[in-house]
mmCIF file of C-alpha atoms in Angstrom:
data_model
loop_
_atom_site.group_PDB
_atom_site.id
_atom_site.type_symbol
_atom_site.label_atom_id
_atom_site.label_comp_id
_atom_site.label_asym_id
_atom_site.label_seq_id
_atom_site.Cartn_x
_atom_site.Cartn_y
_atom_site.Cartn_z
ATOM 1 C CA MET A 462 -13.498 -10.922 17.899
ATOM 2 C CA SER A 463 -9.519 -11.216 18.676
ATOM 3 C CA THR A 464 -7.348 -8.270 17.669
ATOM 4 C CA SER A 465 -3.278 -8.820 17.408
ATOM 5 C CA PRO A 466 -1.715 -7.040 19.905
ATOM 6 C CA LYS A 467 -0.517 -3.144 19.327
ATOM 7 C CA ILE A 468 2.797 -2.815 18.268
ATOM 8 C CA SER A 469 4.719 0.565 18.445
ATOM 9 C CA THR A 470 7.085 1.607 16.387
ATOM 10 C CA GLU A 471 9.311 2.590 18.492
ATOM 11 C CA THR A 472 9.696 -1.043 19.900
ATOM 12 C CA LYS A 473 13.063 -2.904 19.520
ATOM 13 C CA ALA A 474 11.402 -5.810 17.644
ATOM 14 C CA LYS A 475 13.839 -6.884 15.008
ATOM 15 C CA PRO A 476 12.806 -5.401 11.462
ATOM 16 C CA VAL A 477 11.469 -8.145 9.205
ATOM 17 C CA THR A 478 13.306 -9.057 6.202
ATOM 18 C CA ALA A 479 12.950 -11.110 3.033
ATOM 19 C CA PRO A 480 14.650 -14.196 4.250
ATOM 20 C CA ASP A 481 11.941 -14.254 7.340
ATOM 21 C CA ILE A 482 9.212 -13.823 4.824
ATOM 22 C CA GLN A 483 10.474 -16.534 2.940
ATOM 23 C CA ALA A 484 10.897 -18.876 5.991
ATOM 24 C CA MET A 485 7.070 -18.389 6.688
ATOM 25 C CA LYS A 486 6.029 -20.678 3.893
ATOM 26 C CA GLY A 487 3.633 -23.483 4.552
ATOM 27 C CA GLY A 488 3.546 -21.720 8.409
ATOM 28 C CA GLU A 489 1.610 -18.970 9.762
ATOM 29 C CA LYS A 490 -0.474 -17.025 7.587
ATOM 30 C CA ILE A 491 1.620 -13.892 5.828
ATOM 31 C CA CYS A 492 -0.223 -10.600 6.545
ATOM 32 C CA CYS A 493 0.339 -7.976 4.187
ATOM 33 C CA ILE A 494 -1.315 -4.671 2.767
ATOM 34 C CA THR A 495 -0.341 -1.429 1.122
ATOM 35 C CA ALA A 496 0.534 2.097 2.689
ATOM 36 C CA TYR A 497 1.083 5.127 0.631
ATOM 37 C CA ASP A 498 2.033 7.888 3.244
ATOM 38 C CA TYR A 499 3.101 8.085 6.883
ATOM 39 C CA PRO A 500 -0.241 7.754 8.515
ATOM 40 C CA SER A 501 -1.351 4.487 6.520
ATOM 41 C CA GLY A 502 2.143 2.951 7.311
ATOM 42 C CA ILE A 503 2.539 3.696 10.797
ATOM 43 C CA ILE A 504 -0.874 1.892 11.167
ATOM 44 C CA ALA A 505 -0.207 -0.776 9.400
ATOM 45 C CA ASP A 506 3.315 -1.551 11.448
ATOM 46 C CA GLN A 507 1.493 -0.942 14.783
ATOM 47 C CA ALA A 508 -1.393 -3.489 13.886
ATOM 48 C CA GLY A 509 1.313 -6.084 12.858
ATOM 49 C CA VAL A 510 1.379 -6.777 9.409
ATOM 50 C CA ASP A 511 4.568 -8.884 8.232
ATOM 51 C CA LEU A 512 4.920 -7.110 4.948
ATOM 52 C CA VAL A 513 3.542 -3.497 3.918
ATOM 53 C CA LEU A 514 3.677 -2.799 0.071
ATOM 54 C CA VAL A 515 3.784 0.469 -1.812
ATOM 55 C CA GLY A 516 1.491 -0.264 -4.099
ATOM 56 C CA ASP A 517 1.436 1.283 -7.766
ATOM 57 C CA SER A 518 -2.225 0.843 -6.861
ATOM 58 C CA LEU A 519 -1.672 4.943 -5.518
ATOM 59 C CA ALA A 520 -2.038 5.964 -9.037
ATOM 60 C CA MET A 521 -5.789 4.989 -8.105
ATOM 61 C CA VAL A 522 -6.808 4.996 -4.570
ATOM 62 C CA VAL A 523 -4.753 7.735 -3.965
ATOM 63 C CA LEU A 524 -4.239 9.986 -6.831
ATOM 64 C CA GLY A 525 -7.582 9.606 -8.472
ATOM 65 C CA ARG A 526 -6.472 8.021 -11.932
ATOM 66 C CA ALA A 527 -8.624 5.070 -13.617
ATOM 67 C CA ASP A 528 -5.635 2.578 -13.485
ATOM 68 C CA THR A 529 -2.058 2.084 -12.656
ATOM 69 C CA LEU A 530 -0.379 2.360 -16.148
ATOM 70 C CA SER A 531 0.286 6.556 -15.338
ATOM 71 C CA VAL A 532 2.135 6.403 -12.051
ATOM 72 C CA THR A 533 6.007 7.326 -12.362
ATOM 73 C CA VAL A 534 9.264 6.051 -10.638
ATOM 74 C CA ASP A 535 9.122 9.734 -8.872
ATOM 75 C CA GLU A 536 5.938 9.176 -7.378
ATOM 76 C CA MET A 537 6.836 5.864 -6.319
ATOM 77 C CA VAL A 538 9.963 7.216 -4.401
ATOM 78 C CA HIS A 539 8.044 10.163 -3.114
ATOM 79 C CA HIS A 540 5.072 8.082 -1.458
ATOM 80 C CA THR A 541 7.626 5.205 -0.581
ATOM 81 C CA ARG A 542 10.089 7.450 1.554
ATOM 82 C CA ALA A 543 6.876 8.474 3.026
ATOM 83 C CA ALA A 544 5.694 5.554 4.057
ATOM 84 C CA ALA A 545 9.152 4.355 5.251
ATOM 85 C CA GLN A 546 8.768 7.002 7.855
ATOM 86 C CA GLY A 547 6.111 4.764 9.599
ATOM 87 C CA VAL A 548 7.335 1.341 8.773
ATOM 88 C CA LYS A 549 9.624 0.459 10.886
ATOM 89 C CA ARG A 550 9.179 -3.232 11.563
ATOM 90 C CA ALA A 551 7.263 -4.483 8.711
ATOM 91 C CA LEU A 552 8.995 -5.239 5.302
ATOM 92 C CA LEU A 553 8.603 -2.417 3.405
ATOM 93 C CA VAL A 554 8.194 -3.647 -0.272
ATOM 94 C CA SER A 555 7.799 -0.783 -3.062
ATOM 95 C CA ASP A 556 6.135 -1.284 -6.702
ATOM 96 C CA MET A 557 8.235 -0.869 -10.004
ATOM 97 C CA PRO A 558 6.079 1.266 -11.969
ATOM 98 C CA PHE A 559 5.015 0.216 -15.533
ATOM 99 C CA MET A 560 7.669 0.360 -17.848
ATOM 100 C CA SER A 561 10.433 1.198 -15.335
ATOM 101 C CA PHE A 562 11.757 -2.512 -15.565
ATOM 102 C CA ALA A 563 11.712 -3.194 -19.814
ATOM 103 C CA THR A 564 15.115 -3.766 -19.182
ATOM 104 C CA VAL A 565 17.465 -5.028 -17.115
ATOM 105 C CA GLU A 566 19.268 -1.643 -16.929
ATOM 106 C CA ARG A 567 16.024 0.030 -16.196
ATOM 107 C CA ALA A 568 15.161 -2.494 -13.598
ATOM 108 C CA LEU A 569 18.494 -1.718 -11.979
ATOM 109 C CA ALA A 570 18.328 2.083 -11.609
ATOM 110 C CA THR A 571 14.580 2.201 -10.470
ATOM 111 C CA ALA A 572 15.363 -0.378 -8.051
ATOM 112 C CA HIS A 573 18.246 1.731 -6.626
ATOM 113 C CA ARG A 574 15.973 4.560 -6.418
ATOM 114 C CA LEU A 575 13.157 2.897 -4.620
ATOM 115 C CA MET A 576 15.727 1.551 -2.017
ATOM 116 C CA ALA A 577 18.605 4.340 -1.815
ATOM 117 C CA GLU A 578 15.942 7.223 -2.166
ATOM 118 C CA GLY A 579 12.965 6.149 -0.977
ATOM 119 C CA GLY A 580 13.773 3.614 1.716
ATOM 120 C CA ALA A 581 12.626 0.252 0.302
ATOM 121 C CA ARG A 582 14.011 -2.760 1.692
ATOM 122 C CA ALA A 583 12.318 -5.154 -1.624
ATOM 123 C CA VAL A 584 10.661 -4.409 -4.701
ATOM 124 C CA LYS A 585 8.108 -6.030 -6.630
ATOM 125 C CA LEU A 586 7.484 -6.284 -10.202
ATOM 126 C CA GLU A 587 4.543 -8.176 -12.530
ATOM 127 C CA GLY A 588 5.212 -10.654 -14.868
ATOM 128 C CA GLY A 589 6.697 -14.312 -14.922
ATOM 129 C CA ARG A 590 8.572 -16.007 -17.599
ATOM 130 C CA THR A 591 9.002 -12.575 -19.396
ATOM 131 C CA VAL A 592 10.815 -11.205 -16.662
ATOM 132 C CA VAL A 593 13.283 -13.591 -15.378
ATOM 133 C CA GLU A 594 15.967 -11.633 -16.300
ATOM 134 C CA GLN A 595 15.340 -8.664 -14.826
ATOM 135 C CA ILE A 596 14.677 -10.745 -11.567
ATOM 136 C CA THR A 597 17.957 -12.511 -11.729
ATOM 137 C CA ALA A 598 19.918 -9.250 -12.562
ATOM 138 C CA LEU A 599 18.114 -7.740 -9.583
ATOM 139 C CA THR A 600 18.779 -10.829 -6.873
ATOM 140 C CA GLU A 601 22.458 -10.800 -7.992
ATOM 141 C CA ALA A 602 22.551 -7.103 -7.274
ATOM 142 C CA GLY A 603 21.391 -7.888 -3.753
ATOM 143 C CA VAL A 604 17.730 -6.428 -4.067
ATOM 144 C CA PRO A 605 15.253 -8.985 -2.741
ATOM 145 C CA VAL A 606 12.621 -9.221 -5.444
ATOM 146 C CA MET A 607 8.405 -10.374 -4.758
ATOM 147 C CA ALA A 608 7.286 -11.396 -7.854
ATOM 148 C CA HIS A 609 3.559 -11.018 -9.121
ATOM 149 C CA ILE A 610 1.301 -13.179 -11.732
ATOM 150 C CA GLY A 611 -2.160 -13.873 -12.757
ATOM 151 C CA LEU A 612 -3.801 -10.452 -12.956
ATOM 152 C CA THR A 613 -1.354 -8.036 -13.421
ATOM 153 C CA PRO A 614 -2.885 -4.494 -13.369
ATOM 154 C CA GLN A 615 0.251 -3.251 -15.492
ATOM 155 C CA HIS A 616 -0.899 -5.536 -18.337
ATOM 156 C CA VAL A 617 -4.900 -4.496 -18.083
ATOM 157 C CA ALA A 618 -4.772 -3.035 -21.883
ATOM 158 C CA ARG A 619 -3.662 -6.557 -22.922
ATOM 159 C CA PHE A 620 -5.993 -8.240 -20.751
ATOM 160 C CA GLY A 621 -8.929 -6.048 -21.575
ATOM 161 C CA GLY A 622 -10.030 -4.933 -18.260
ATOM 162 C CA PHE A 623 -9.402 -6.298 -14.993
ATOM 163 C CA LYS A 624 -10.173 -9.646 -15.349
ATOM 164 C CA ALA A 625 -9.412 -13.060 -13.354
ATOM 165 C CA GLN A 626 -6.623 -15.773 -14.418
ATOM 166 C CA GLY A 627 -6.036 -18.678 -15.100
ATOM 167 C CA LYS A 628 -9.401 -20.050 -15.574
ATOM 168 C CA SER A 629 -8.697 -23.244 -17.459
ATOM 169 C CA ALA A 630 -5.938 -26.238 -17.260
ATOM 170 C CA GLU A 631 -4.103 -24.629 -20.176
ATOM 171 C CA ALA A 632 -4.117 -21.240 -18.062
ATOM 172 C CA THR A 633 -3.438 -22.891 -15.074
ATOM 173 C CA ARG A 634 -0.205 -25.030 -16.317
ATOM 174 C CA ALA A 635 0.973 -21.607 -17.560
ATOM 175 C CA LEU A 636 0.963 -19.886 -14.645
ATOM 176 C CA ILE A 637 2.594 -22.455 -12.536
ATOM 177 C CA GLU A 638 5.515 -22.478 -14.988
ATOM 178 C CA ASP A 639 5.535 -18.699 -14.412
ATOM 179 C CA ALA A 640 5.561 -19.185 -10.590
ATOM 180 C CA GLN A 641 8.647 -21.555 -10.749
ATOM 181 C CA ALA A 642 10.288 -19.243 -13.199
ATOM 182 C CA VAL A 643 10.230 -16.468 -10.713
ATOM 183 C CA GLU A 644 11.353 -18.467 -8.028
ATOM 184 C CA GLU A 645 14.466 -20.140 -10.171
ATOM 185 C CA ALA A 646 15.396 -16.616 -10.619
ATOM 186 C CA GLY A 647 15.534 -15.502 -7.183
ATOM 187 C CA ALA A 648 11.915 -14.027 -6.068
ATOM 188 C CA PHE A 649 11.832 -14.463 -2.313
ATOM 189 C CA SER A 650 7.542 -14.598 -2.834
ATOM 190 C CA VAL A 651 5.175 -14.167 -5.516
ATOM 191 C CA VAL A 652 1.776 -12.259 -5.587
ATOM 192 C CA LEU A 653 -1.200 -14.558 -6.847
ATOM 193 C CA GLU A 654 -3.740 -11.952 -7.879
ATOM 194 C CA ALA A 655 -7.322 -12.934 -9.231
ATOM 195 C CA MET A 656 -7.327 -16.378 -9.869
ATOM 196 C CA PRO A 657 -9.655 -19.655 -9.100
ATOM 197 C CA VAL A 658 -8.851 -21.082 -5.774
ATOM 198 C CA GLU A 659 -7.780 -24.254 -7.357
ATOM 199 C CA ALA A 660 -5.029 -22.718 -9.573
ATOM 200 C CA ALA A 661 -3.807 -21.049 -6.660
ATOM 201 C CA GLN A 662 -3.438 -24.270 -4.723
ATOM 202 C CA LEU A 663 -1.590 -25.763 -7.483
ATOM 203 C CA ILE A 664 0.836 -23.064 -7.628
ATOM 204 C CA THR A 665 1.334 -22.923 -4.159
ATOM 205 C CA GLU A 666 2.263 -26.388 -3.916
ATOM 206 C CA ALA A 667 4.556 -26.316 -6.975
ATOM 207 C CA VAL A 668 7.407 -23.667 -5.383
ATOM 208 C CA SER A 669 9.184 -23.622 -2.253
ATOM 209 C CA ILE A 670 8.368 -19.603 -1.950
ATOM 210 C CA PRO A 671 5.866 -18.361 -0.219
ATOM 211 C CA THR A 672 2.510 -17.456 -2.096
ATOM 212 C CA ILE A 673 0.658 -14.390 -1.199
ATOM 213 C CA GLY A 674 -3.157 -14.421 -2.660
ATOM 214 C CA ILE A 675 -5.290 -11.686 -3.537
ATOM 215 C CA GLY A 676 -8.279 -12.536 -5.255
ATOM 216 C CA ALA A 677 -7.006 -16.551 -5.131
ATOM 217 C CA GLY A 678 -8.673 -18.313 -1.699
ATOM 218 C CA ASN A 679 -7.434 -19.096 1.176
ATOM 219 C CA VAL A 680 -4.936 -21.698 0.325
ATOM 220 C CA THR A 681 -1.867 -19.296 -0.194
ATOM 221 C CA ASP A 682 0.498 -18.920 2.222
ATOM 222 C CA GLY A 683 -0.643 -15.109 2.847
ATOM 223 C CA GLN A 684 -2.804 -12.216 1.648
ATOM 224 C CA ILE A 685 -2.867 -9.071 0.713
ATOM 225 C CA LEU A 686 -5.096 -5.943 0.469
ATOM 226 C CA VAL A 687 -5.008 -2.464 -0.533
ATOM 227 C CA TYR A 688 -5.118 -0.259 2.552
ATOM 228 C CA HIS A 689 -7.913 1.822 1.094
ATOM 229 C CA ASP A 690 -10.220 -0.841 -0.088
ATOM 230 C CA ALA A 691 -9.911 -2.676 3.186
ATOM 231 C CA LEU A 692 -11.034 0.219 5.739
ATOM 232 C CA GLY A 693 -13.955 1.527 2.876
ATOM 233 C CA LEU A 694 -11.794 4.425 1.524
ATOM 234 C CA PHE A 695 -12.345 3.940 -2.200
ATOM 235 C CA ASP A 696 -15.569 4.955 -3.367
ATOM 236 C CA ARG A 697 -15.131 3.733 -7.403
ATOM 237 C CA PHE A 698 -15.600 -0.052 -7.454
ATOM 238 C CA SER A 699 -15.169 -2.977 -4.773
ATOM 239 C CA PRO A 700 -13.769 -5.989 -5.965
ATOM 240 C CA LYS A 701 -15.239 -9.759 -5.631
ATOM 241 C CA PHE A 702 -12.127 -10.474 -3.380
ATOM 242 C CA VAL A 703 -11.846 -7.459 -1.463
ATOM 243 C CA ARG A 704 -13.903 -7.561 2.479
ATOM 244 C CA ARG A 705 -14.365 -3.789 4.056
ATOM 245 C CA PHE A 706 -13.264 -4.054 7.314
ATOM 246 C CA ALA A 707 -14.334 -0.806 7.922
ATOM 247 C CA GLU A 708 -16.347 2.553 6.238
ATOM 248 C CA LEU A 709 -13.890 4.770 7.093
ATOM 249 C CA GLY A 710 -14.864 6.731 4.246
ATOM 250 C CA GLU A 711 -18.423 7.222 5.158
ATOM 251 C CA ASP A 712 -17.175 7.832 9.017
ATOM 252 C CA SER A 713 -14.843 10.475 7.811
ATOM 253 C CA ARG A 714 -17.687 12.127 5.455
ATOM 254 C CA LYS A 715 -19.878 12.383 8.815
ATOM 255 C CA ALA A 716 -17.181 13.965 10.741
ATOM 256 C CA VAL A 717 -16.313 16.546 8.246
ATOM 257 C CA GLU A 718 -20.118 17.219 7.783
ATOM 258 C CA GLN A 719 -20.207 17.707 11.810
ATOM 259 C CA TYR A 720 -17.002 19.587 11.691
ATOM 260 C CA CYS A 721 -18.684 22.180 9.150
ATOM 261 C CA ALA A 722 -21.970 22.149 11.061
ATOM 262 C CA GLU A 723 -20.366 23.018 14.394
ATOM 263 C CA VAL A 724 -18.239 25.689 12.670
ATOM 264 C CA ARG A 725 -21.494 27.263 11.249
ATOM 265 C CA ARG A 726 -23.302 27.361 14.744
ATOM 266 C CA THR A 727 -19.878 28.976 16.354
ATOM 267 C CA SER A 728 -19.705 25.855 18.753
ATOM 268 C CA PHE A 729 -16.234 25.378 17.666
ATOM 269 C CA PRO A 730 -13.675 26.548 18.430
ATOM 270 C CA GLY A 731 -14.886 25.757 21.754
ATOM 271 C CA GLU A 732 -13.690 26.966 25.154
ATOM 272 C CA LYS A 733 -11.260 24.030 25.534
ATOM 273 C CA ASN A 734 -10.038 25.169 21.867
ATOM 274 C CA THR A 735 -9.360 28.976 22.671
ATOM 275 C CA TYR A 736 -6.593 30.889 23.558
ATOM 276 C CA TYR A 737 -7.039 33.823 26.073
ATOM 277 C CA MET A 738 -4.908 36.808 26.941
ATOM 278 C CA PRO A 739 -3.008 36.627 30.381
ATOM 279 C CA ASP A 740 -4.820 38.407 33.082
ATOM 280 C CA ALA A 741 -1.426 40.864 33.389
ATOM 281 C CA GLU A 742 -2.133 41.872 29.797
ATOM 282 C CA LEU A 743 -5.429 41.764 29.604
ATOM 283 C CA ALA A 744 -6.120 45.254 30.692
ATOM 284 C CA GLN A 745 -3.807 46.636 28.465
ATOM 285 C CA VAL A 746 -5.038 45.121 25.627
ATOM 286 C CA ARG A 747 -8.618 46.271 26.108
ATOM 287 C CA LYS A 748 -7.218 49.877 25.848
ATOM 288 C CA ILE A 749 -6.159 49.486 21.908
ATOM 289 C CA LYS A 750 -8.294 50.841 19.545
ATOM 290 C CA VAL A 751 -8.785 49.541 16.154
ATOM 291 C CA LYS A 752 -9.881 51.885 13.462
ATOM 292 C CA PRO A 753 -12.226 49.722 10.752
ATOM 293 C CA LYS A 754 -10.445 50.031 7.244
ATOM 294 C CA LYS A 755 -12.472 51.804 4.812
ATOM 295 C CA LYS A 756 -14.419 49.684 2.082
#
């Protein structure tokens, strides 16, 4: 099994930009993953991913909520700032949470906070033709925008659940129109989530910006997965489109069980984990008399 070379966050490598991602259309596949804090950010960056997304999925996989709708701009800023401490080379993109871009004014204000306070270098928003005005305004203001169509989790209430989209010719045509609209508005890439591979293929051919798939087959220009899904750290469900590349949740549980067992049998802390009094002081310390406290 081949592995990517480890890339240190201390490297002088040129940071990936939105134009760099856009230029990868039709070339080497673009590798993207989510991150929500310094540890996941630095791991993703060292692994060599091209784009790190601080997703609003943090509401579910980090904060334990039922869906993504309740995550706030304050929370997104907080987690983006944390991830930014570890992501030095990959393009750091932050999700604009539910209703935070309902108007152009709100979209601009949210993007400003995610970039100025959080340290993001681009933003992502969900929707196609319905958010063209916001994408246009953001890009004109100098904000790189990643679009997101197909299954858009912020619309889960309207969809009636986390259901695949584009499963008919009519629905596929609508998705193609959405993708072309966000490209025309200035988006540098577009996420295609949970749709038949045939629909994803047509969309990828219909636009000149990269398509980033998640549950859209291997025909897109790149792929993205949720960090906790890929590493086996999310316990509620595993979508069909996820492959778990590790079982860190189970490994972590076993490690904590071992820690508890060693604490209880006093094998931890061991000699290597213990500080000792310098010999010059030891004799004096042994003269100290301690009176037990009365109960």
